[in-house]
Short mmCIF file of C-alpha atoms in Angstrom, two decimals:
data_model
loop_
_atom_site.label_atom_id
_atom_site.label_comp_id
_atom_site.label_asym_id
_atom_site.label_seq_id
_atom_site.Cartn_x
_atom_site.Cartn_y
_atom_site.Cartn_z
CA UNK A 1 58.68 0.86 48.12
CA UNK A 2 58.72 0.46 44.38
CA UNK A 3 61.39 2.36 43.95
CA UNK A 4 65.52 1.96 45.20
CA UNK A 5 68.40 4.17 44.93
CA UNK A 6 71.74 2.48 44.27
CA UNK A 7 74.61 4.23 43.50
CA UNK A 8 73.03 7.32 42.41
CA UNK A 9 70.27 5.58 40.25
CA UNK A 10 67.02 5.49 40.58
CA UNK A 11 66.16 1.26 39.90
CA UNK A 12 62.36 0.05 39.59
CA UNK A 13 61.09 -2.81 41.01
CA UNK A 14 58.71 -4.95 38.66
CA UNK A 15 55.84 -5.12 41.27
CA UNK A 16 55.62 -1.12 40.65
CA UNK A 17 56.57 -0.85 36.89
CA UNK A 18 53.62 -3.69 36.44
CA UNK A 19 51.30 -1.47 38.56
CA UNK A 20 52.15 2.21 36.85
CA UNK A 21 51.62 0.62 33.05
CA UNK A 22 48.27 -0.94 34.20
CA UNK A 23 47.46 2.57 35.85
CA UNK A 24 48.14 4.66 32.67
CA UNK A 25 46.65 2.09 30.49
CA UNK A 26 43.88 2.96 32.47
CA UNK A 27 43.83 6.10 32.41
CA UNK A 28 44.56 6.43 28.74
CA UNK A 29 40.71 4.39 28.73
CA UNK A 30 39.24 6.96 30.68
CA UNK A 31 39.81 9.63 28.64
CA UNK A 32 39.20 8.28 25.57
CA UNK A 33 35.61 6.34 26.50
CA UNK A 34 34.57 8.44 29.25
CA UNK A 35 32.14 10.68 27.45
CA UNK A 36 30.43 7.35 25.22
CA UNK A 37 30.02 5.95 29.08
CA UNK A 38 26.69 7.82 29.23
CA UNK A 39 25.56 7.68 26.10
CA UNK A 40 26.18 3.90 25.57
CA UNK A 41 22.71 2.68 26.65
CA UNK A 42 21.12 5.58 24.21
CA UNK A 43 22.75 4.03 21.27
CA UNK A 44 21.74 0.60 22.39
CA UNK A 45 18.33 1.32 22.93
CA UNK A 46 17.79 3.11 19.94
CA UNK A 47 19.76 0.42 17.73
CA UNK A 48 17.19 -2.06 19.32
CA UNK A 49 14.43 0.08 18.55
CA UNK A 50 15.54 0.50 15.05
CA UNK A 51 15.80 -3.32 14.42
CA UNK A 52 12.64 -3.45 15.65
CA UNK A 53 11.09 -1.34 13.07
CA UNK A 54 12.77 -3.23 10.86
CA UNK A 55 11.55 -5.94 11.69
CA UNK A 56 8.26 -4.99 11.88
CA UNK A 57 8.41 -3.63 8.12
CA UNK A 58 9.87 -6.72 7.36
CA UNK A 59 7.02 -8.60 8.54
CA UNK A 60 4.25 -6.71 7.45
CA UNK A 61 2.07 -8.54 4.56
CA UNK A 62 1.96 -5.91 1.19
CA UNK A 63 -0.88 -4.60 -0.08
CA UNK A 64 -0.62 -5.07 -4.29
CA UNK A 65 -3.01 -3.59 -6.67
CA UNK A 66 -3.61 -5.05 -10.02
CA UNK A 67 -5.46 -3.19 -12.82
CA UNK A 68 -6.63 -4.58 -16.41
CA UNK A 69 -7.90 -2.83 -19.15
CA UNK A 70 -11.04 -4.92 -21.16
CA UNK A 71 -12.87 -4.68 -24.08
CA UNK A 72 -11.77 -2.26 -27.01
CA UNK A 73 -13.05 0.68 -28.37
CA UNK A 74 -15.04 3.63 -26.86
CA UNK A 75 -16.66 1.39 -24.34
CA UNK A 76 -13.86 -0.37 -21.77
CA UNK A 77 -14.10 -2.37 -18.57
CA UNK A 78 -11.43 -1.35 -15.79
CA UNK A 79 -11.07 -4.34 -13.41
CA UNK A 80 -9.34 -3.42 -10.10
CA UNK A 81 -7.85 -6.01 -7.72
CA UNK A 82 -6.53 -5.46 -4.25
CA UNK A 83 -4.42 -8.37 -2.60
CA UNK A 84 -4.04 -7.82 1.33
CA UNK A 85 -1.67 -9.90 1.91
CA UNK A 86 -3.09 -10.83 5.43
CA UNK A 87 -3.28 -14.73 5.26
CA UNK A 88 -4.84 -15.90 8.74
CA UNK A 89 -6.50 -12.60 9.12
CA UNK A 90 -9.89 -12.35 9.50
CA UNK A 91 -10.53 -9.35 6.42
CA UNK A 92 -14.36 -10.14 6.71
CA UNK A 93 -14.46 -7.14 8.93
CA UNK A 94 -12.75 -4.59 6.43
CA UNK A 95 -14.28 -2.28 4.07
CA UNK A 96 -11.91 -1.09 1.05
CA UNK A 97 -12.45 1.13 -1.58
CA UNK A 98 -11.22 2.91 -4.64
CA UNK A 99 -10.70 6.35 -5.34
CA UNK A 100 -10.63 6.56 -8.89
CA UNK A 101 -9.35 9.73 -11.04
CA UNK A 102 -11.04 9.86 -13.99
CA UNK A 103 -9.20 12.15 -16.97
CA UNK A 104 -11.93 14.84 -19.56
CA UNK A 105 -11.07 12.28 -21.76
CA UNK A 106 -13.11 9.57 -20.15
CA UNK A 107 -16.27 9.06 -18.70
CA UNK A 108 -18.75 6.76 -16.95
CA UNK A 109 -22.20 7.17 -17.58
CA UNK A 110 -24.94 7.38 -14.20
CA UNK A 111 -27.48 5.70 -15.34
CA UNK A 112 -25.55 2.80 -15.88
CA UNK A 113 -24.03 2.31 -12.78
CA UNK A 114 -27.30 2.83 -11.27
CA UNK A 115 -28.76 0.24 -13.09
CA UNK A 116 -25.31 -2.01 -12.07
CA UNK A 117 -25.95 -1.03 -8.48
CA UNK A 118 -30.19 -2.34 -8.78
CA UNK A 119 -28.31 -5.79 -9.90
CA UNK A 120 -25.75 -5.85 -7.26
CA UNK A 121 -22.83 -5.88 -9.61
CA UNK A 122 -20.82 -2.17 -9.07
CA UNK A 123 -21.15 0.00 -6.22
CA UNK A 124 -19.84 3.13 -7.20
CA UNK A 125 -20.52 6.95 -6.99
CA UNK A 126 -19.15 10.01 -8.79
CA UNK A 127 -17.97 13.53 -7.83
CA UNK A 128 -19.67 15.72 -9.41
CA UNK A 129 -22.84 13.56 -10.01
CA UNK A 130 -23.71 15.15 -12.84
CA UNK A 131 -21.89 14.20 -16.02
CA UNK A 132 -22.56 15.69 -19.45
CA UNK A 133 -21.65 12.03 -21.49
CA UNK A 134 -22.27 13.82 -25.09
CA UNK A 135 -19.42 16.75 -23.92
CA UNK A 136 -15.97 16.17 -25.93
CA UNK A 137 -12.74 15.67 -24.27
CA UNK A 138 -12.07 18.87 -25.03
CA UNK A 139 -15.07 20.32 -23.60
CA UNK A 140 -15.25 17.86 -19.98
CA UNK A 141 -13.40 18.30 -16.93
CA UNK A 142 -12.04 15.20 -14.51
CA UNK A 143 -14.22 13.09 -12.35
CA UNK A 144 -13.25 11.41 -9.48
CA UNK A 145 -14.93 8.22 -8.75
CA UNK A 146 -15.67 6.01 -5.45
CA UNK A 147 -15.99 2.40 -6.03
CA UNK A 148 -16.65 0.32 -3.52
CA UNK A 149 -14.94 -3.05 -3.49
CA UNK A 150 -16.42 -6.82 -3.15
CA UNK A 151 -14.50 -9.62 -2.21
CA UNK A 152 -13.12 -12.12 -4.33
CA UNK A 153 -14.76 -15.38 -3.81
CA UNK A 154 -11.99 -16.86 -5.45
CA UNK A 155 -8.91 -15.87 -3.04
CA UNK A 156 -9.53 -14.91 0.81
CA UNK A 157 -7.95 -11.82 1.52
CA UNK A 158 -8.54 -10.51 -2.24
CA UNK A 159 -11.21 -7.58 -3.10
CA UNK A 160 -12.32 -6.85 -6.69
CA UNK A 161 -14.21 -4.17 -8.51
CA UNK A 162 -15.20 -3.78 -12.37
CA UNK A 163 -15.91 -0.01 -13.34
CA UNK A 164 -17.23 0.35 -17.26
CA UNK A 165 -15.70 3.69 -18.61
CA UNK A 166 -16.26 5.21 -21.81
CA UNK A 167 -14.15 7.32 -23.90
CA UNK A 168 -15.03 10.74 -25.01
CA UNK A 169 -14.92 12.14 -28.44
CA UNK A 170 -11.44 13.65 -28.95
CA UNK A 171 -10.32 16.02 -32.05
CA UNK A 172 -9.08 14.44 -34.93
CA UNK A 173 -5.35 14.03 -35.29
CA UNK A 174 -3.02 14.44 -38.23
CA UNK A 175 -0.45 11.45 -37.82
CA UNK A 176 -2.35 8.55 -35.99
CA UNK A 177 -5.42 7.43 -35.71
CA UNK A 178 -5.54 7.23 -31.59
CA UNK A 179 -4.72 9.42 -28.84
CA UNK A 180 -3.86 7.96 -25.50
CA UNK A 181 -5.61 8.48 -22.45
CA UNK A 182 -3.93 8.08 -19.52
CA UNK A 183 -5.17 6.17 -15.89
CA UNK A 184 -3.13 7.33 -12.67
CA UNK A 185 -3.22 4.74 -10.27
CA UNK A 186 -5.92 5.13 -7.57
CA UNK A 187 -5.82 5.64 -4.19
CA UNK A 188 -6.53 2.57 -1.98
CA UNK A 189 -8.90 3.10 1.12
CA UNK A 190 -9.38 0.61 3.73
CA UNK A 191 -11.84 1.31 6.81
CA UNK A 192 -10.88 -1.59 9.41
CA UNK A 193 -11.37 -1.81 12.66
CA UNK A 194 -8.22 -0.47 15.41
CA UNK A 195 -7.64 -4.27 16.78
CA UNK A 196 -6.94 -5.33 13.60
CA UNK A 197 -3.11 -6.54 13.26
CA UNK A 198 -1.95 -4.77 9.71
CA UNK A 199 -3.09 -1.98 10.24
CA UNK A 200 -0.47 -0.97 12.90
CA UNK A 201 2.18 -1.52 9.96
CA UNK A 202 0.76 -0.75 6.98
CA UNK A 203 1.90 3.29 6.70
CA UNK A 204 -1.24 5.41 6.17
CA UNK A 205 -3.23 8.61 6.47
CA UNK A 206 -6.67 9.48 7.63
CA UNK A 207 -8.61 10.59 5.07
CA UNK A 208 -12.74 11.52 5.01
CA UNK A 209 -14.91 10.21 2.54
CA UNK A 210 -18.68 8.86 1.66
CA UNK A 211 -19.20 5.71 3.89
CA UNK A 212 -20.90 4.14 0.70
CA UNK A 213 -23.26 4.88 -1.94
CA UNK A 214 -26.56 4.40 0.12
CA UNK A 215 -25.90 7.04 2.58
CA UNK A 216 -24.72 10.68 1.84
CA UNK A 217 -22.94 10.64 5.40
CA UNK A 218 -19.07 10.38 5.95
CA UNK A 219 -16.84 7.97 7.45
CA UNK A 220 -12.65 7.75 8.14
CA UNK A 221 -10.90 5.92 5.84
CA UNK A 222 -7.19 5.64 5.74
CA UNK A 223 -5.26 6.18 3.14
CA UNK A 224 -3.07 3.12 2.22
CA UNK A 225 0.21 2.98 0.85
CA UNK A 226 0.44 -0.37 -1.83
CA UNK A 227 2.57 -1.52 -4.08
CA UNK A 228 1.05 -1.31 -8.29
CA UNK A 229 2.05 -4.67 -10.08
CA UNK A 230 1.84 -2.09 -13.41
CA UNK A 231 2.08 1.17 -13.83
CA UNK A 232 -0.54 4.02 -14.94
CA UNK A 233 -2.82 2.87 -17.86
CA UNK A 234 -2.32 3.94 -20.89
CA UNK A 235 -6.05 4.06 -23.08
CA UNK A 236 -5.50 4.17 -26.69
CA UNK A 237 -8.88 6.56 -27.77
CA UNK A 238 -9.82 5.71 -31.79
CA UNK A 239 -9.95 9.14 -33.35
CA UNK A 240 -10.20 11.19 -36.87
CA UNK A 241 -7.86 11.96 -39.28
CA UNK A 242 -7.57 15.47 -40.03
CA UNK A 243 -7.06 14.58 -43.86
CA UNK A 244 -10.30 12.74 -44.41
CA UNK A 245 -11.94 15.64 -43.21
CA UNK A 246 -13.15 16.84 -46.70
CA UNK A 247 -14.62 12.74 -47.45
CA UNK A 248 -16.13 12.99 -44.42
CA UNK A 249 -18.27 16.40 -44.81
CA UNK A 250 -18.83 15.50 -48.02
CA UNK A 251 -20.48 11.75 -47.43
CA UNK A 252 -22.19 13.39 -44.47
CA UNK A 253 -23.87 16.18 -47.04
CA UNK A 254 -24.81 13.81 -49.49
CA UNK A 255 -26.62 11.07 -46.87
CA UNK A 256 -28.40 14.06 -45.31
CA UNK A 257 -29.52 15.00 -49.22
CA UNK A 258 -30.77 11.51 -49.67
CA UNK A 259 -32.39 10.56 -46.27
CA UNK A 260 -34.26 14.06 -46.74
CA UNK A 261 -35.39 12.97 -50.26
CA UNK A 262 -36.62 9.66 -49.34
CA UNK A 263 -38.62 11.22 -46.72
CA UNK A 264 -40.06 13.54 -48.99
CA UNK A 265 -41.08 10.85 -51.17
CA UNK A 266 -42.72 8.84 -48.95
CA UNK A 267 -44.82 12.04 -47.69
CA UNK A 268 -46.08 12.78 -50.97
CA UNK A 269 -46.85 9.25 -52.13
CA UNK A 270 -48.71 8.16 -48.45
CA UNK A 271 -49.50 11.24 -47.52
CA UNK A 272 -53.20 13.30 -46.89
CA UNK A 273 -53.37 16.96 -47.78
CA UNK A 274 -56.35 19.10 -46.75
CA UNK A 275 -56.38 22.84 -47.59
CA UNK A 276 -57.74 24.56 -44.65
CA UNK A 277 -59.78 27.69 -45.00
CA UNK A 278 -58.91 30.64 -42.89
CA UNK A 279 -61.57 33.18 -42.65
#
């Protein structure tokens, strides 16, 4: 037995005392871990899972976007440059594209990027495809652009796209003599095929738009998220001034006067009259 009475008392052997604390000890752990006993391997799973992702993330090459402004004035060259980030990647078998939004304040003429397109140079179609280019700012509404990317001879998992845009005429201002015209950054589009290894990580949505700009059909593009080395551009538009509006009516009147008169002149000094007779 554990336990001994001597003299009335109740004495404890060690063997037992030992064997009771190690019992309640135990007990104590039951009741305190017992409902975490089930839900143990759900925690470790899903912390495993979690680093995982993590991991993945962590691991996945970034897609960066670099925009430049050239030229100055009303006509303006917007180069675009998409980095994959996929060194050791085949991207030979990738299509990417731009989806540009153009504010009223800007423009880009059809003709020339049809002519661009007969020279191989910019591939690129607009929505609508008619554009009024004499309309000002005031007077146009937004286009949305498709450009179709080339890559970059000079980096391997680069692509690269030049758009020309013009600038629309804008109403004169009072203070400065610009207004600025702002560039949101585009949306990305990347058509790839399902084996390829990024795009499992890169996060993206499916999206439907014009396969390219020799066929009217559609095709599924998704949607890439990237990270912008610079944010939105900022076009600074040459405008009026609202106080040179009287110098400027008043040199227009007076070179309309004169290029009328000249014309005149040279009518009645080189000019044959006959008198026709009506009967």
């Amino acid at each position: 037995m554990g336990a001994s009475a001597r003299g009335g008392a109740i004495q404890l052997q060690p063997g037992y005392l030992s064997y009771a604390y190690v019992r309640t000890h135990v007990e104590l752990a039951d009741v305190m871990w017992g409902p975490w006993k089930c839900s143990l391997p759900i925690s470790v799973t899903w912390l495993l899972c979690l680093a995982g992702h993590w991991y993945a993330q962590a691991t996945c090459p970034d897609i960066t976007v670099t925009r430049e402004v050239l030229k100055d004035g009303f006509h303006r060259d917007l180069l675009t440059k998409v980095e994959l980030g996929t060194v050791g990647e085949d991207i030979g078998c990738c299509s990417v594209a731009i989806k540009e939004h153009l504010p009223a304040g800007l423009y880009v003429d059809p003709n020339e990027l049809a002519l661009l397109q007969q020279h191989n140079q910019t591939e690129a179609l607009i929505v609508p495809d008619a554009v009024d280019v004499e309309a000002p700012e005031y007077l146009a509404t937004d286009l949305v652009v498709f450009i179709y990317m080339k890559p970059d001879p000079r980096c391997t998992h680069c692509f690269q796209a030049t758009l020309p845009v013009h600038c629309r005429y804008h109403r004169p201002t009072e203070n400065d003599g610009r207004v600025p015209a702002a560039l949101k950054n585009p949306e990305i589009l990347i058509r790839c095929p399902e084996s390829f290894p990024p795009m499992k990580c890169w996060k993206h949505s499916h999206v439907e738009a014009p396969c390219s700009v020799r066929t009217e059909s559609t095709c599924h593009w998704n949607n890439v998220k990237y990270k912008p080395v610079n944010k939105e551009l900022i076009l600074q538009v040459p405008v009026g001034l609202k106080q040179h509006s009287s110098l400027v009516c008043a040199v227009t009147l007076l070179t309309t006067v004169l290029c009328l008169s000249l014309v005149l002149a040279a009518v009645c000094k080189h000019g044959h009259f006959f008198l026709v007779n009506c009967s």
